[in-house]
mmCIF file of C-alpha atoms in Angstrom:
data_model
loop_
_atom_site.group_PDB
_atom_site.id
_atom_site.type_symbol
_atom_site.label_atom_id
_atom_site.label_comp_id
_atom_site.label_asym_id
_atom_site.label_seq_id
_atom_site.Cartn_x
_atom_site.Cartn_y
_atom_site.Cartn_z
ATOM 1 C CA UNK A 299 85.413 81.734 103.271
ATOM 2 C CA UNK A 300 82.700 79.485 102.730
ATOM 3 C CA UNK A 301 79.871 82.294 102.671
ATOM 4 C CA UNK A 302 81.749 84.287 100.073
ATOM 5 C CA UNK A 303 81.972 87.210 102.390
ATOM 6 C CA UNK A 304 84.915 88.451 104.540
ATOM 7 C CA UNK A 305 85.250 90.744 107.654
ATOM 8 C CA UNK A 306 83.836 93.735 105.505
ATOM 9 C CA UNK A 307 80.464 92.099 105.098
ATOM 10 C CA UNK A 308 78.119 94.393 103.458
ATOM 11 C CA UNK A 309 80.916 96.485 101.793
ATOM 12 C CA UNK A 310 81.358 93.847 99.408
ATOM 13 C CA UNK A 311 78.521 92.736 97.028
ATOM 14 C CA UNK A 312 77.591 89.120 97.182
ATOM 15 C CA UNK A 313 78.168 87.326 93.552
ATOM 16 C CA UNK A 314 78.858 83.757 94.553
ATOM 17 C CA UNK A 315 81.691 82.283 96.691
ATOM 18 C CA UNK A 316 84.608 83.664 94.849
ATOM 19 C CA UNK A 317 86.171 86.719 96.297
ATOM 20 C CA UNK A 318 87.597 87.776 92.895
ATOM 21 C CA UNK A 319 84.132 88.180 91.594
ATOM 22 C CA UNK A 320 83.217 90.724 94.353
ATOM 23 C CA UNK A 321 82.960 94.377 93.969
ATOM 24 C CA UNK A 322 83.822 97.326 96.275
ATOM 25 C CA UNK A 323 81.371 100.374 96.498
ATOM 26 C CA UNK A 324 82.587 103.874 95.640
ATOM 27 C CA UNK A 325 79.530 106.051 96.191
ATOM 28 C CA UNK A 326 76.968 104.876 93.543
ATOM 29 C CA UNK A 327 79.700 102.875 91.465
ATOM 30 C CA UNK A 328 80.713 99.335 91.872
ATOM 31 C CA UNK A 329 84.349 98.860 91.775
ATOM 32 C CA UNK A 330 85.828 95.473 90.503
ATOM 33 C CA UNK A 331 88.737 93.940 92.669
ATOM 34 C CA UNK A 332 90.945 94.179 89.520
ATOM 35 C CA UNK A 333 91.314 97.934 89.956
ATOM 36 C CA UNK A 334 91.921 97.733 93.673
ATOM 37 C CA UNK A 335 95.535 97.457 94.933
ATOM 38 C CA UNK A 336 95.255 97.793 98.542
ATOM 39 C CA UNK A 337 92.586 96.731 101.156
ATOM 40 C CA UNK A 338 93.043 97.528 104.746
ATOM 41 C CA UNK A 339 90.704 96.893 107.719
ATOM 42 C CA UNK A 340 88.683 99.895 107.001
ATOM 43 C CA UNK A 341 89.857 101.332 103.775
ATOM 44 C CA UNK A 342 90.769 100.565 100.092
ATOM 45 C CA UNK A 343 92.889 102.179 97.371
ATOM 46 C CA UNK A 344 92.150 101.905 93.657
ATOM 47 C CA UNK A 345 93.568 103.372 90.333
ATOM 48 C CA UNK A 346 91.638 106.209 88.762
ATOM 49 C CA UNK A 347 89.532 105.777 85.481
ATOM 50 C CA UNK A 348 90.575 109.222 84.387
ATOM 51 C CA UNK A 349 93.723 110.187 86.230
ATOM 52 C CA UNK A 350 94.677 113.871 86.132
ATOM 53 C CA UNK A 351 98.395 112.957 86.551
ATOM 54 C CA UNK A 352 100.338 109.477 86.448
ATOM 55 C CA UNK A 353 99.860 108.085 89.997
ATOM 56 C CA UNK A 354 96.451 109.707 90.469
ATOM 57 C CA UNK A 355 94.830 107.260 92.720
ATOM 58 C CA UNK A 356 91.981 107.065 95.228
ATOM 59 C CA UNK A 357 91.916 105.877 98.852
ATOM 60 C CA UNK A 358 88.474 105.437 100.177
ATOM 61 C CA UNK A 359 86.816 104.212 103.214
ATOM 62 C CA UNK A 360 85.107 100.847 103.154
ATOM 63 C CA UNK A 361 82.049 102.054 104.753
ATOM 64 C CA UNK A 362 80.159 104.465 102.431
ATOM 65 C CA UNK A 363 79.674 107.782 104.180
ATOM 66 C CA UNK A 364 78.428 111.178 102.647
ATOM 67 C CA UNK A 365 81.238 113.340 104.342
ATOM 68 C CA UNK A 366 84.435 113.216 106.220
ATOM 69 C CA UNK A 367 82.722 114.217 109.451
ATOM 70 C CA UNK A 368 80.663 110.839 109.104
ATOM 71 C CA UNK A 369 83.605 108.709 109.664
ATOM 72 C CA UNK A 370 84.330 107.040 113.081
ATOM 73 C CA UNK A 371 87.950 107.923 114.434
ATOM 74 C CA UNK A 372 89.166 104.317 113.719
ATOM 75 C CA UNK A 373 88.098 104.964 110.147
ATOM 76 C CA UNK A 374 89.972 108.337 109.965
ATOM 77 C CA UNK A 375 93.025 106.681 111.381
ATOM 78 C CA UNK A 376 92.907 103.754 108.902
ATOM 79 C CA UNK A 377 92.156 106.137 106.018
ATOM 80 C CA UNK A 378 95.163 108.133 106.678
ATOM 81 C CA UNK A 379 97.539 105.353 107.422
ATOM 82 C CA UNK A 380 96.427 103.703 104.280
ATOM 83 C CA UNK A 381 97.018 107.079 102.365
ATOM 84 C CA UNK A 382 100.534 107.418 103.907
ATOM 85 C CA UNK A 383 101.422 103.861 102.654
ATOM 86 C CA UNK A 384 99.836 104.603 99.159
ATOM 87 C CA UNK A 385 101.670 107.890 98.829
ATOM 88 C CA UNK A 386 105.127 106.215 99.407
ATOM 89 C CA UNK A 387 104.314 103.395 96.854
ATOM 90 C CA UNK A 388 102.904 106.047 94.293
ATOM 91 C CA UNK A 389 105.988 108.268 94.681
ATOM 92 C CA UNK A 390 108.404 105.310 94.280
ATOM 93 C CA UNK A 391 106.591 103.497 91.487
ATOM 94 C CA UNK A 392 106.063 106.765 89.327
ATOM 95 C CA UNK A 393 109.398 108.008 90.253
ATOM 96 C CA UNK A 394 108.069 111.177 91.794
ATOM 97 C CA UNK A 395 109.472 113.726 94.299
ATOM 98 C CA UNK A 396 106.137 115.435 95.369
ATOM 99 C CA UNK A 397 102.580 114.389 96.129
ATOM 100 C CA UNK A 398 99.258 116.238 96.391
ATOM 101 C CA UNK A 399 96.710 114.951 98.902
ATOM 102 C CA UNK A 400 93.194 116.166 98.791
ATOM 103 C CA UNK A 401 89.824 115.507 100.233
ATOM 104 C CA UNK A 402 86.620 116.414 98.117
ATOM 105 C CA UNK A 403 84.248 117.032 101.224
ATOM 106 C CA UNK A 404 80.931 118.188 99.828
ATOM 107 C CA UNK A 405 79.526 119.521 96.445
ATOM 108 C CA UNK A 406 81.050 122.831 96.546
ATOM 109 C CA UNK A 407 84.415 121.281 97.151
ATOM 110 C CA UNK A 408 83.809 119.252 93.714
ATOM 111 C CA UNK A 409 82.757 115.969 95.498
ATOM 112 C CA UNK A 410 80.769 114.080 92.949
ATOM 113 C CA UNK A 411 81.034 110.836 94.590
ATOM 114 C CA UNK A 412 80.983 110.055 98.414
ATOM 115 C CA UNK A 413 84.011 110.596 100.470
ATOM 116 C CA UNK A 414 87.452 109.640 99.019
ATOM 117 C CA UNK A 415 90.977 110.629 99.459
ATOM 118 C CA UNK A 416 93.116 111.480 96.342
ATOM 119 C CA UNK A 417 96.721 110.848 95.880
ATOM 120 C CA UNK A 418 98.291 112.539 92.788
ATOM 121 C CA UNK A 419 101.787 112.602 91.626
ATOM 122 C CA UNK A 420 102.710 116.015 90.283
ATOM 123 C CA UNK A 421 103.448 115.421 86.426
ATOM 124 C CA UNK A 422 101.553 115.981 83.080
ATOM 125 C CA UNK A 423 98.324 113.966 82.735
ATOM 126 C CA UNK A 424 96.578 111.630 80.396
ATOM 127 C CA UNK A 425 93.325 112.963 79.415
ATOM 128 C CA UNK A 426 91.262 109.853 78.107
ATOM 129 C CA UNK A 427 89.221 107.487 80.109
ATOM 130 C CA UNK A 428 91.234 104.197 80.696
ATOM 131 C CA UNK A 429 90.179 100.871 79.688
ATOM 132 C CA UNK A 430 89.616 98.252 82.452
ATOM 133 C CA UNK A 431 92.503 96.412 81.160
ATOM 134 C CA UNK A 432 94.757 99.355 81.460
ATOM 135 C CA UNK A 433 93.450 99.979 85.162
ATOM 136 C CA UNK A 434 93.896 96.411 86.119
ATOM 137 C CA UNK A 435 97.303 96.468 84.835
ATOM 138 C CA UNK A 436 98.198 99.441 86.721
ATOM 139 C CA UNK A 437 96.632 98.107 89.877
ATOM 140 C CA UNK A 438 98.533 94.928 89.487
ATOM 141 C CA UNK A 439 101.809 96.794 89.406
ATOM 142 C CA UNK A 440 100.898 98.642 92.369
ATOM 143 C CA UNK A 441 99.658 95.718 94.254
ATOM 144 C CA UNK A 442 103.193 94.122 94.301
ATOM 145 C CA UNK A 443 104.305 96.579 96.653
ATOM 146 C CA UNK A 444 101.819 95.797 99.180
ATOM 147 C CA UNK A 445 102.389 92.029 99.211
#
C-alpha cells in the first residue's frame, strides 16, 4: 500500500508508510496493532488491558459509533460474525467450556468507551493492568488461530 492506508481509510491513523506503525481507534483511545489479533472488513478484536477473566477480549466495529443503534446492518453482521469466530478461538485457547458475550450500550450500562463487544472466558481474573508486552504476547498467540 504505497499511501500507507488500506481499505479502512480513516479508521487507521496515518503514521508513515508502515502499517505496523498505525493504530486503531477505540473510542478516545489509540490502539496499537500489537494488541489487535483479528481485523475483518468492518471489525477488529483486541486483548484487554485489564481483563476480568482470562480470555476477556474486545471485538469492536472499525467505524467509531456512540451506540449499537448507530451501526449499519453490514457492520452489525460483521461484528457478530467476528465475535463468533473470536469466541471459538478464546474458548479453545483458554480451554474454556463457556463464554459470556456482552454489549455495554450507553453510560447506564457501564459503557465508558464507544461501542464494543466483550467476550469473556468464565474463570478467575487477573486484577492488575497488564504491560504492553504482556498484551502483545497474548495477541500474538491468538492471532495465530486466524492465519
